CSV table of C-alpha atoms and ligand atoms in Angstrom, one decimal:
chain,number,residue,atom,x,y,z
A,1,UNK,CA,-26.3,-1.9,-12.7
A,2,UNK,CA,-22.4,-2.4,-11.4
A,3,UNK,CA,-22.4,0.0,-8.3
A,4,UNK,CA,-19.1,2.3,-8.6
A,5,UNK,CA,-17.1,2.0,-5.3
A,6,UNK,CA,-15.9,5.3,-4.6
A,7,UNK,CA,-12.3,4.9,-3.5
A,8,UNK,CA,-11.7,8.9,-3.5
A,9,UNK,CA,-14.6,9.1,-0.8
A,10,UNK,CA,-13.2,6.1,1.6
A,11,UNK,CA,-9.5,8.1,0.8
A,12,UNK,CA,-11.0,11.8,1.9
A,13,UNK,CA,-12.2,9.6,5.3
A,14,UNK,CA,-9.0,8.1,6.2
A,15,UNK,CA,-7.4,11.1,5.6
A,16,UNK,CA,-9.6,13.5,7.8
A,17,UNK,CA,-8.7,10.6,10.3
A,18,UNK,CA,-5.2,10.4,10.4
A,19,UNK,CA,-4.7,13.9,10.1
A,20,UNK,CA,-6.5,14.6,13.5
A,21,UNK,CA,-4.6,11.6,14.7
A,22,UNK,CA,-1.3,13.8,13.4
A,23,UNK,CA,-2.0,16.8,15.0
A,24,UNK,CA,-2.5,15.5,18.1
A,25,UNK,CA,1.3,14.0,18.1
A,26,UNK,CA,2.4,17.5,16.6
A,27,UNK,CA,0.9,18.9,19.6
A,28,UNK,CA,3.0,16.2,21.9
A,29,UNK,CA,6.0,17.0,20.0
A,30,UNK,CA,6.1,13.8,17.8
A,31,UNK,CA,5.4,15.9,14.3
A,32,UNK,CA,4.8,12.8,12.2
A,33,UNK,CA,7.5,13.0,9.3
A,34,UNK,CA,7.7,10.5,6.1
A,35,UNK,CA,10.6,9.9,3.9
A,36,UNK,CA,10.3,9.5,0.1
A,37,UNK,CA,13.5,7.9,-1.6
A,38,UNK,CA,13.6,8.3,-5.2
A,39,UNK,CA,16.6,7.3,-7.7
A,40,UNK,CA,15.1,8.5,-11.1
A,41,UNK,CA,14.2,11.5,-13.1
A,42,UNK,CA,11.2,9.9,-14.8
A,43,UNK,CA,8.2,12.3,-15.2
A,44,UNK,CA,5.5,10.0,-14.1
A,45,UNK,CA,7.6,8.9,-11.1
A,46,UNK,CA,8.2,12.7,-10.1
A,47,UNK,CA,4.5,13.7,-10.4
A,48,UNK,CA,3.3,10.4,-8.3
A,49,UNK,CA,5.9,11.5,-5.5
A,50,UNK,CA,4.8,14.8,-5.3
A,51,UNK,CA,1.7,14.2,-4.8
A,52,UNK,CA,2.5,12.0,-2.2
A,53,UNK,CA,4.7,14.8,-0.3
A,54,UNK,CA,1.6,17.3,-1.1
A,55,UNK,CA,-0.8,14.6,0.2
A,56,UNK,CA,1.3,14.5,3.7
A,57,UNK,CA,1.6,18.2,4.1
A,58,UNK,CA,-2.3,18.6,3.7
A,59,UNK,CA,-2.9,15.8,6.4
A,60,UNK,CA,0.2,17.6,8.6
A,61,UNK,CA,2.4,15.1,8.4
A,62,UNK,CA,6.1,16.3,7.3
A,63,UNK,CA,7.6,14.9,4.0
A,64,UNK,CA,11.5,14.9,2.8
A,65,UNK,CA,12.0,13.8,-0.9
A,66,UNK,CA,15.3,13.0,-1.2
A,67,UNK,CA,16.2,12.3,-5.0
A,68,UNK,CA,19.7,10.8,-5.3
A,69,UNK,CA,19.4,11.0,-8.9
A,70,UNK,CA,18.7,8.9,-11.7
A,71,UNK,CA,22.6,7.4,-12.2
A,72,UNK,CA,22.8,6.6,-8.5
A,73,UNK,CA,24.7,3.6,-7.1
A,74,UNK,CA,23.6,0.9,-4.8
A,75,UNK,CA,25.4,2.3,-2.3
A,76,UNK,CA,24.4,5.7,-2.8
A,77,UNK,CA,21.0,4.6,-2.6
A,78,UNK,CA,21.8,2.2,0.3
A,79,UNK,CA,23.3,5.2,1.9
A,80,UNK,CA,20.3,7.7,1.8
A,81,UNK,CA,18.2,4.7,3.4
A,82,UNK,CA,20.6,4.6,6.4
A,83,UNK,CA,20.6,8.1,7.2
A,84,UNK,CA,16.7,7.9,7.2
A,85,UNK,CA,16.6,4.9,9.2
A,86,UNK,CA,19.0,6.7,11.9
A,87,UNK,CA,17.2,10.1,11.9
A,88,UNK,CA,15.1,9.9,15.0
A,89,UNK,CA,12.3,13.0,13.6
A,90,UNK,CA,11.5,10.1,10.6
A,91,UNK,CA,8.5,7.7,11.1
A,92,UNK,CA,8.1,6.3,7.7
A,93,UNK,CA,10.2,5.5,4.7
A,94,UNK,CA,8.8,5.1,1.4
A,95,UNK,CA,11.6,3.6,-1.2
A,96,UNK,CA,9.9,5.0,-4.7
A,97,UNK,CA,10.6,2.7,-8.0
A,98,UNK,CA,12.2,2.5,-10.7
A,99,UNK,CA,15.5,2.4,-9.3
A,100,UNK,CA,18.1,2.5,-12.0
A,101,UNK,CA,19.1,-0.9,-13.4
A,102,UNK,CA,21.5,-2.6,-11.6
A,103,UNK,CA,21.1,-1.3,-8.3
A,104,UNK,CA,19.5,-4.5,-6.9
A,105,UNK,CA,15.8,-3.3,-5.3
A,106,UNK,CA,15.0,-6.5,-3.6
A,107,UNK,CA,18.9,-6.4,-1.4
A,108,UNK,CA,17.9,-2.3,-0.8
A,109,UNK,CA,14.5,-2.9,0.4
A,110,UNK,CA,16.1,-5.0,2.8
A,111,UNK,CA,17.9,-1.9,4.3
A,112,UNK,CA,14.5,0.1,5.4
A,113,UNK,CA,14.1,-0.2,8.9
A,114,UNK,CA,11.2,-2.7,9.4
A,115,UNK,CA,9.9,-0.2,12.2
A,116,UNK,CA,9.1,2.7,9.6
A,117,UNK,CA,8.6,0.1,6.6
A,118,UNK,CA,5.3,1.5,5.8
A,119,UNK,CA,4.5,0.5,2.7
A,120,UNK,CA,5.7,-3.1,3.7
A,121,UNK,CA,8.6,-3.5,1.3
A,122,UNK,CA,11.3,-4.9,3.6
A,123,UNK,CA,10.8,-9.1,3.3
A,124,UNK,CA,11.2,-9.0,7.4
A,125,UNK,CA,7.4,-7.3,6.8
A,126,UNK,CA,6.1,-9.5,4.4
A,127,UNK,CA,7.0,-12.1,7.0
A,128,UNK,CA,6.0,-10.8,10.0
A,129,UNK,CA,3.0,-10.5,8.3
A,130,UNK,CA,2.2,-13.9,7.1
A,131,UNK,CA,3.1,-15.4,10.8
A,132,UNK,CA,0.2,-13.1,11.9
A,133,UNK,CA,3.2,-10.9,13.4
A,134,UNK,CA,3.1,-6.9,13.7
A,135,UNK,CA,4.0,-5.6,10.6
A,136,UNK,CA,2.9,-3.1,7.9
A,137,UNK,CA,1.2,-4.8,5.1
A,138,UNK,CA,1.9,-2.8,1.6
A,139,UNK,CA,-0.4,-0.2,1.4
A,140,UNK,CA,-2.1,-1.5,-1.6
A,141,UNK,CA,-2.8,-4.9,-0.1
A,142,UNK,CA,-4.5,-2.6,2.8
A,143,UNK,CA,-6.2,-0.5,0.1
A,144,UNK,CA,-8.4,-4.1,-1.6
A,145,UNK,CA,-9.2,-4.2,2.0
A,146,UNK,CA,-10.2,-1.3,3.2
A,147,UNK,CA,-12.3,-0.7,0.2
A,148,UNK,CA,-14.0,-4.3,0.4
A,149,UNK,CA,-14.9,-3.0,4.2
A,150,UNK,CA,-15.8,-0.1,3.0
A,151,UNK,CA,-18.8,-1.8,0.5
A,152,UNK,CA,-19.7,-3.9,3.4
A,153,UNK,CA,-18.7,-7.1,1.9
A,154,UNK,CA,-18.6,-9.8,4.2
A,155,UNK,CA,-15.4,-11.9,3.5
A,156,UNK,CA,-16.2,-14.8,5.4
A,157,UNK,CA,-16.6,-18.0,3.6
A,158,UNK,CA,-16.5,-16.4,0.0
A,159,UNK,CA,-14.3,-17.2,-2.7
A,160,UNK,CA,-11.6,-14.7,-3.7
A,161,UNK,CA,-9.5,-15.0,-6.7
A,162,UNK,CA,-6.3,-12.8,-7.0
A,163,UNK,CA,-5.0,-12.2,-10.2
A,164,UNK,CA,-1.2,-11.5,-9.5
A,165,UNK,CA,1.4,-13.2,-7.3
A,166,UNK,CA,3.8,-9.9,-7.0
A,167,UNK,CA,5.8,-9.5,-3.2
A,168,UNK,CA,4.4,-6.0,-3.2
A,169,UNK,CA,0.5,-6.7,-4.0
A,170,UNK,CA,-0.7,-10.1,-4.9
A,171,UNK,CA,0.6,-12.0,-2.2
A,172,UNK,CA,-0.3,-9.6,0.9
A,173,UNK,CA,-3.6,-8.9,-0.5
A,174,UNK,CA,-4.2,-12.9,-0.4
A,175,UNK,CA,-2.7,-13.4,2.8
A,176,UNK,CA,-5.1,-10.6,4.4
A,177,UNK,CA,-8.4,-11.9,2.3
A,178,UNK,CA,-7.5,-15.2,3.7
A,179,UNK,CA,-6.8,-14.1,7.4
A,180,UNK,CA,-10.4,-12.5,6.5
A,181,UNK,CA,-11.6,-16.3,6.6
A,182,UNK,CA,-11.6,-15.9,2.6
A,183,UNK,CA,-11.1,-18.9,0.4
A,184,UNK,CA,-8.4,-17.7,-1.5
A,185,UNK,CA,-6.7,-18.4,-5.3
A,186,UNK,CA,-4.0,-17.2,-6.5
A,187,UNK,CA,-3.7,-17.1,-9.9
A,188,UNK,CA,-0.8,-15.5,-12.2
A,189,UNK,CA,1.3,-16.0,-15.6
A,190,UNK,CA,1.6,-19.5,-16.1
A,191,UNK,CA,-2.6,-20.0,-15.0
A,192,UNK,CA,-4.5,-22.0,-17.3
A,193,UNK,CA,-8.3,-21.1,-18.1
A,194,UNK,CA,-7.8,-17.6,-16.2
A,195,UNK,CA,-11.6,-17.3,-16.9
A,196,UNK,CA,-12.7,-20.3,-15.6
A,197,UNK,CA,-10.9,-19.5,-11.9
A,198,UNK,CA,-12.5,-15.8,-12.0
A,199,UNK,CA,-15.5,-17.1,-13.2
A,200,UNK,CA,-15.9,-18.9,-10.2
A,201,UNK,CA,-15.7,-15.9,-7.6
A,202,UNK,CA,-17.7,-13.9,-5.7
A,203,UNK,CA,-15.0,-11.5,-5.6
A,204,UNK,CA,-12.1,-10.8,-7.7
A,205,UNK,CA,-9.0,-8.8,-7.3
A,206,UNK,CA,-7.1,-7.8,-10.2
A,207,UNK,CA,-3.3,-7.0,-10.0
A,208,UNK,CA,-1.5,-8.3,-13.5
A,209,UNK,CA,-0.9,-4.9,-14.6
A,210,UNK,CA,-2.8,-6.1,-18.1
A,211,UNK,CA,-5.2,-3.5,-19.0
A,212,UNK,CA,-8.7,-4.8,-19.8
A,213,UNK,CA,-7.3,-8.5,-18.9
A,214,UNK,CA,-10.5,-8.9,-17.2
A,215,UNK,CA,-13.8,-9.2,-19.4
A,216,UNK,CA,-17.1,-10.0,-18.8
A,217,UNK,CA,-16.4,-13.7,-19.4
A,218,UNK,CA,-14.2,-13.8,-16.8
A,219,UNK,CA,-17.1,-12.6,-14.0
A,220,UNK,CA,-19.6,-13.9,-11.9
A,221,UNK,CA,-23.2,-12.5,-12.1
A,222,UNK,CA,-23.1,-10.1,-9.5
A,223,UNK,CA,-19.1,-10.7,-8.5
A,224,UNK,CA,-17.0,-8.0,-6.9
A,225,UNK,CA,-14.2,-6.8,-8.7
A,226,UNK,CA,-11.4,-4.4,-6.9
A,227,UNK,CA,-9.4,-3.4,-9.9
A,228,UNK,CA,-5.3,-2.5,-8.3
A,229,UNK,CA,-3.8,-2.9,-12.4
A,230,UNK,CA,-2.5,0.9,-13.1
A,231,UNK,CA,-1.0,0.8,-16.8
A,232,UNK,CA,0.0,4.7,-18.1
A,233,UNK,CA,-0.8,5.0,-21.3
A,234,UNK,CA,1.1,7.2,-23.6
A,235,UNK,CA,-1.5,9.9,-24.1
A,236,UNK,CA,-1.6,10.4,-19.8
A,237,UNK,CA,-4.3,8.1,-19.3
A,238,UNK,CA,-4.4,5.3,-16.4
A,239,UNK,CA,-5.9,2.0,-17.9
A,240,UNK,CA,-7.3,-0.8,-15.0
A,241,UNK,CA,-6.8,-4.1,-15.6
A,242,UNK,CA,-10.6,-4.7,-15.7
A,243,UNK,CA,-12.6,-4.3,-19.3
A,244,UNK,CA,-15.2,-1.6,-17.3
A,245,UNK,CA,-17.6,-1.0,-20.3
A,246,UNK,CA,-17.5,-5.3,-20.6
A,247,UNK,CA,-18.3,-5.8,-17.1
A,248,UNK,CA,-20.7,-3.0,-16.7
A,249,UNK,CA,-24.1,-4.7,-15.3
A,250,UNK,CA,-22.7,-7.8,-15.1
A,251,UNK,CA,-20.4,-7.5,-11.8
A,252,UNK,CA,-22.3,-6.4,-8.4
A,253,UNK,CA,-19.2,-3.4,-8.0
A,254,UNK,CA,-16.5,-2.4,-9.6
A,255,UNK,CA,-13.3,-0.2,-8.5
A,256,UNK,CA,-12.5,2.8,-11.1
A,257,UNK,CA,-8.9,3.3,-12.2
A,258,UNK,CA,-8.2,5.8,-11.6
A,259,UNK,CA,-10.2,6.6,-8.3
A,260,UNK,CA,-10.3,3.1,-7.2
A,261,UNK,CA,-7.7,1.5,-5.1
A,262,UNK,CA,-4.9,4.4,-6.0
A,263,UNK,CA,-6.4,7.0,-3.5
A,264,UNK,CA,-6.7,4.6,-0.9
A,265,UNK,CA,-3.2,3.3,-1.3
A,266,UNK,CA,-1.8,6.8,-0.5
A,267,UNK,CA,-3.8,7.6,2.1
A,268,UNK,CA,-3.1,4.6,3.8
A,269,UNK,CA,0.6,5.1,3.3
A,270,UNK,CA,-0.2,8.5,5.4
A,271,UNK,CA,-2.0,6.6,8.1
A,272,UNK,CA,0.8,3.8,8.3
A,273,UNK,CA,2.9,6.9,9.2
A,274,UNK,CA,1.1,8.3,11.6
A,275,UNK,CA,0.6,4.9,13.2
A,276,UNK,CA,4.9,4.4,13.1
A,277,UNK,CA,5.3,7.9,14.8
A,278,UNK,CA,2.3,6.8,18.0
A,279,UNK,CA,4.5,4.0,18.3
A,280,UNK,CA,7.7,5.9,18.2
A,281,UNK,CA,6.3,8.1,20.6
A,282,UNK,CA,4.6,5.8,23.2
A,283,UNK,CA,8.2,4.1,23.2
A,284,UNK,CA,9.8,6.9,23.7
A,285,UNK,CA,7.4,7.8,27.0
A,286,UNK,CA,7.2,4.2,28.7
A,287,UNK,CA,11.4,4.9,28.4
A,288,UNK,CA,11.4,8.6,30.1
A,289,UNK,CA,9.4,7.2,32.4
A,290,UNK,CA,11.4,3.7,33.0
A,291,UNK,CA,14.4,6.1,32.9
A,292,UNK,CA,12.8,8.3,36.2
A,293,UNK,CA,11.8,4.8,37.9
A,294,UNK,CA,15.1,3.8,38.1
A,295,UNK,CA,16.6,7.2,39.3
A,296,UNK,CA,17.4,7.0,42.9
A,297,UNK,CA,15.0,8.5,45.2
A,298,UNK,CA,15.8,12.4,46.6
A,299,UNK,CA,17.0,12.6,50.0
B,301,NAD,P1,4.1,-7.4,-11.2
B,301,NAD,O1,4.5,-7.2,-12.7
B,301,NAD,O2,5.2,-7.5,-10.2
B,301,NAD,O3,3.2,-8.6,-11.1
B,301,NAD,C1,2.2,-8.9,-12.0
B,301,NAD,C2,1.6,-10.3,-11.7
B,301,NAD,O4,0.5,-10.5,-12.6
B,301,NAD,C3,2.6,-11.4,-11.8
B,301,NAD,O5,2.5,-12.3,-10.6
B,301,NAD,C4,2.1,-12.2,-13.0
B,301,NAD,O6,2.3,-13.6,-12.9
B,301,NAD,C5,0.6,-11.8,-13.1
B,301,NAD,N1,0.2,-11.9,-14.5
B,301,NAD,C6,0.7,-11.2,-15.6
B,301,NAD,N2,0.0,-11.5,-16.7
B,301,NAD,C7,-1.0,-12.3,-16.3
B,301,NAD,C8,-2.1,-13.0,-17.0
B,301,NAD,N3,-2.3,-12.8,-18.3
B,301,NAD,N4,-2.9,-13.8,-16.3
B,301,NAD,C9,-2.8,-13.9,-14.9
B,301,NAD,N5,-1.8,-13.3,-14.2
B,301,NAD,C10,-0.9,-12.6,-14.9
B,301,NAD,O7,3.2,-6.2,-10.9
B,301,NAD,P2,2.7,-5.5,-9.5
B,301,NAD,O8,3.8,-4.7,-8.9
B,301,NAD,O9,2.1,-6.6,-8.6
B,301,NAD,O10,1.5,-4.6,-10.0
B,301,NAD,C11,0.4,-5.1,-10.6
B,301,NAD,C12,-0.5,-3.9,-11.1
B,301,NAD,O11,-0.9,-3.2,-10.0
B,301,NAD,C13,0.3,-3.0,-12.0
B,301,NAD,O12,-0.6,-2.4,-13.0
B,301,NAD,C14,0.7,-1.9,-11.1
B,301,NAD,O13,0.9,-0.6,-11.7
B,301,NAD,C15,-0.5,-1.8,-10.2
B,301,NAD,N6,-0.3,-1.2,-8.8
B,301,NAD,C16,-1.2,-0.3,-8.4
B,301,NAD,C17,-1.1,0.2,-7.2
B,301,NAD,C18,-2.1,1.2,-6.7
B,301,NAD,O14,-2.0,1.8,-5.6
B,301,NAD,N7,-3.3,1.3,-7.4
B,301,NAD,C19,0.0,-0.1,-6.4
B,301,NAD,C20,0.9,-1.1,-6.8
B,301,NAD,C21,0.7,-1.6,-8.0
């Protein structure tokens, strides 16, 4: 039998977590606070940001949407970035997509301070974060990790095969599975034999936004699949990119979509907050108390 691993139940942990973790700033006087940008009107978009911002207010952390509307310039855009990069009472900046066409989201995600990048979209991240630097990894890249953790599967030595080379998910999730001491392949559009590399994994990570893509000929007796593909279907439903039913008793464990790697994104996005406003606040301490070193001594 494929074990189901129960991304909801790791999210509910991480959350109880980080939500003691933000009451104890609140308490300092660092109330943890996260930004959402968004720059469309789109139904699905609005409902995921929601329940992002009601997420955040349940684990007391603060959360400003700030919709600049779905015919919004670059500079508009660029704009609402800056002031949340300048306001000191924000910790983490999320900048939602779809932006509208044309407003280049590759030069804006180059705006977000790296200090509150916490879902790792600003390339200074993704750098840092391949030179083993201190950076926030995107969330969902965090998420295939914590949830492999989470089942107790031992990375060392294994090989992984990601299915995806995206900025946002393919590539940080094989960075961190190699850092893991992994043996990692990549594999995206222009892969030949994509059954053939899966085939030959002990655990697979799929993230090619293909629903069912992933079938039982594609998977090891007993292989691990985390399943990251989210495809909305017209009728409300979230597809994975893994064939489930096809898979079912073949792979050792499986991620549901939904339930899978989505709640453990977003909770993670809360906890990369939280982290940002520590940091804000232990910098803002070790400077008070620089600043009364250097004042002169009383007389
Ligand atoms: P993307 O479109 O930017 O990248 C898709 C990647 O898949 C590309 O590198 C492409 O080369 C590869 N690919 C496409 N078809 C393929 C095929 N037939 N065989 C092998 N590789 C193939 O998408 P993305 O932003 O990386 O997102 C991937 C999926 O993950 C989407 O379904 C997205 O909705 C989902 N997602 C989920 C979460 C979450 O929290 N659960 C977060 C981010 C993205």
């Amino acid at each position: 039998m494929t074990r189901i691993i129960d991304g909801a139940r790791l999210a509910i942990s991480i959350r109880e977590d980080t939500s003691a973790a933000a009451s104890v700033l609140a308490a300092q006087g660092c109330p943890p606070k996260l930004a959402v940008i968004v720059a469309t009107q789109d139904e699905s978009t609005s409902w995921y940001v929601r329940s992002i911002a009601r997420g955040a207010r349940q684990t007391g952390i603060d959360c400003d949407v700030v919709n600049v509307g779905a015919a919004a310039s670059t500079e508009d855009i660029r704009g609402a970035l800056l002031a949340v990069n300048e306001d000191p009472d924000v910790h983490g900046i999320i900048l939602q997509t779809p932006l509208p066409a044309g407003t280049g989201g590759e030069v804006l995600r180059e705006v977000i301070d790296p200090a509150k990048d916490i879902d790792g979209a600003n390339p200074i991240s993704l750098g840092r974060l391949v030179a083993n630097a201190p950076a926030f990894a995107p969330a969902t890249a965090r998420a295939v990790m914590a949830l492999l953790e989470f089942y107790g599967v031992s990375l060392r030595g294994k090989h992984a095969v990601v299915v995806g080379r995206s900025t946002v998910v393919g590539v940080p999730t094989a960075h961190l599975l190699t850092q893991a001491d992994a043996t990692v392949t990549v594999c995206h559009r222009q892969t030949t034999d994509l059954a053939a590399r899966t085939r030959d994994a002990e655990i697979v990570v799929a993230a090619a936004g293909i629903p069912g893509l992933i079938t039982a000929r594609h998977v090891a007796w007993g292989a691990i699949l985390i399943d990251v593909g989210t495809t909305a279907t017209e009728d409300g439903r979230l597809l994975g990119d893994v064939d489930a039913p096809a898979v079912e008793g073949r792979a050792g464990a499986l991620t549901p979509v939904p339930g899978g790697v989505g709640p453990v994104t977003t909770a993670l996005l809360l906890q990369h907050t939280v982290q940002s406003a520590s940091t804000h606040f232990d910098r803002l301490r070790t400077e008070t108390s620089t600043d009364l070193a250097v004042l002169p001594a009383k007389r």
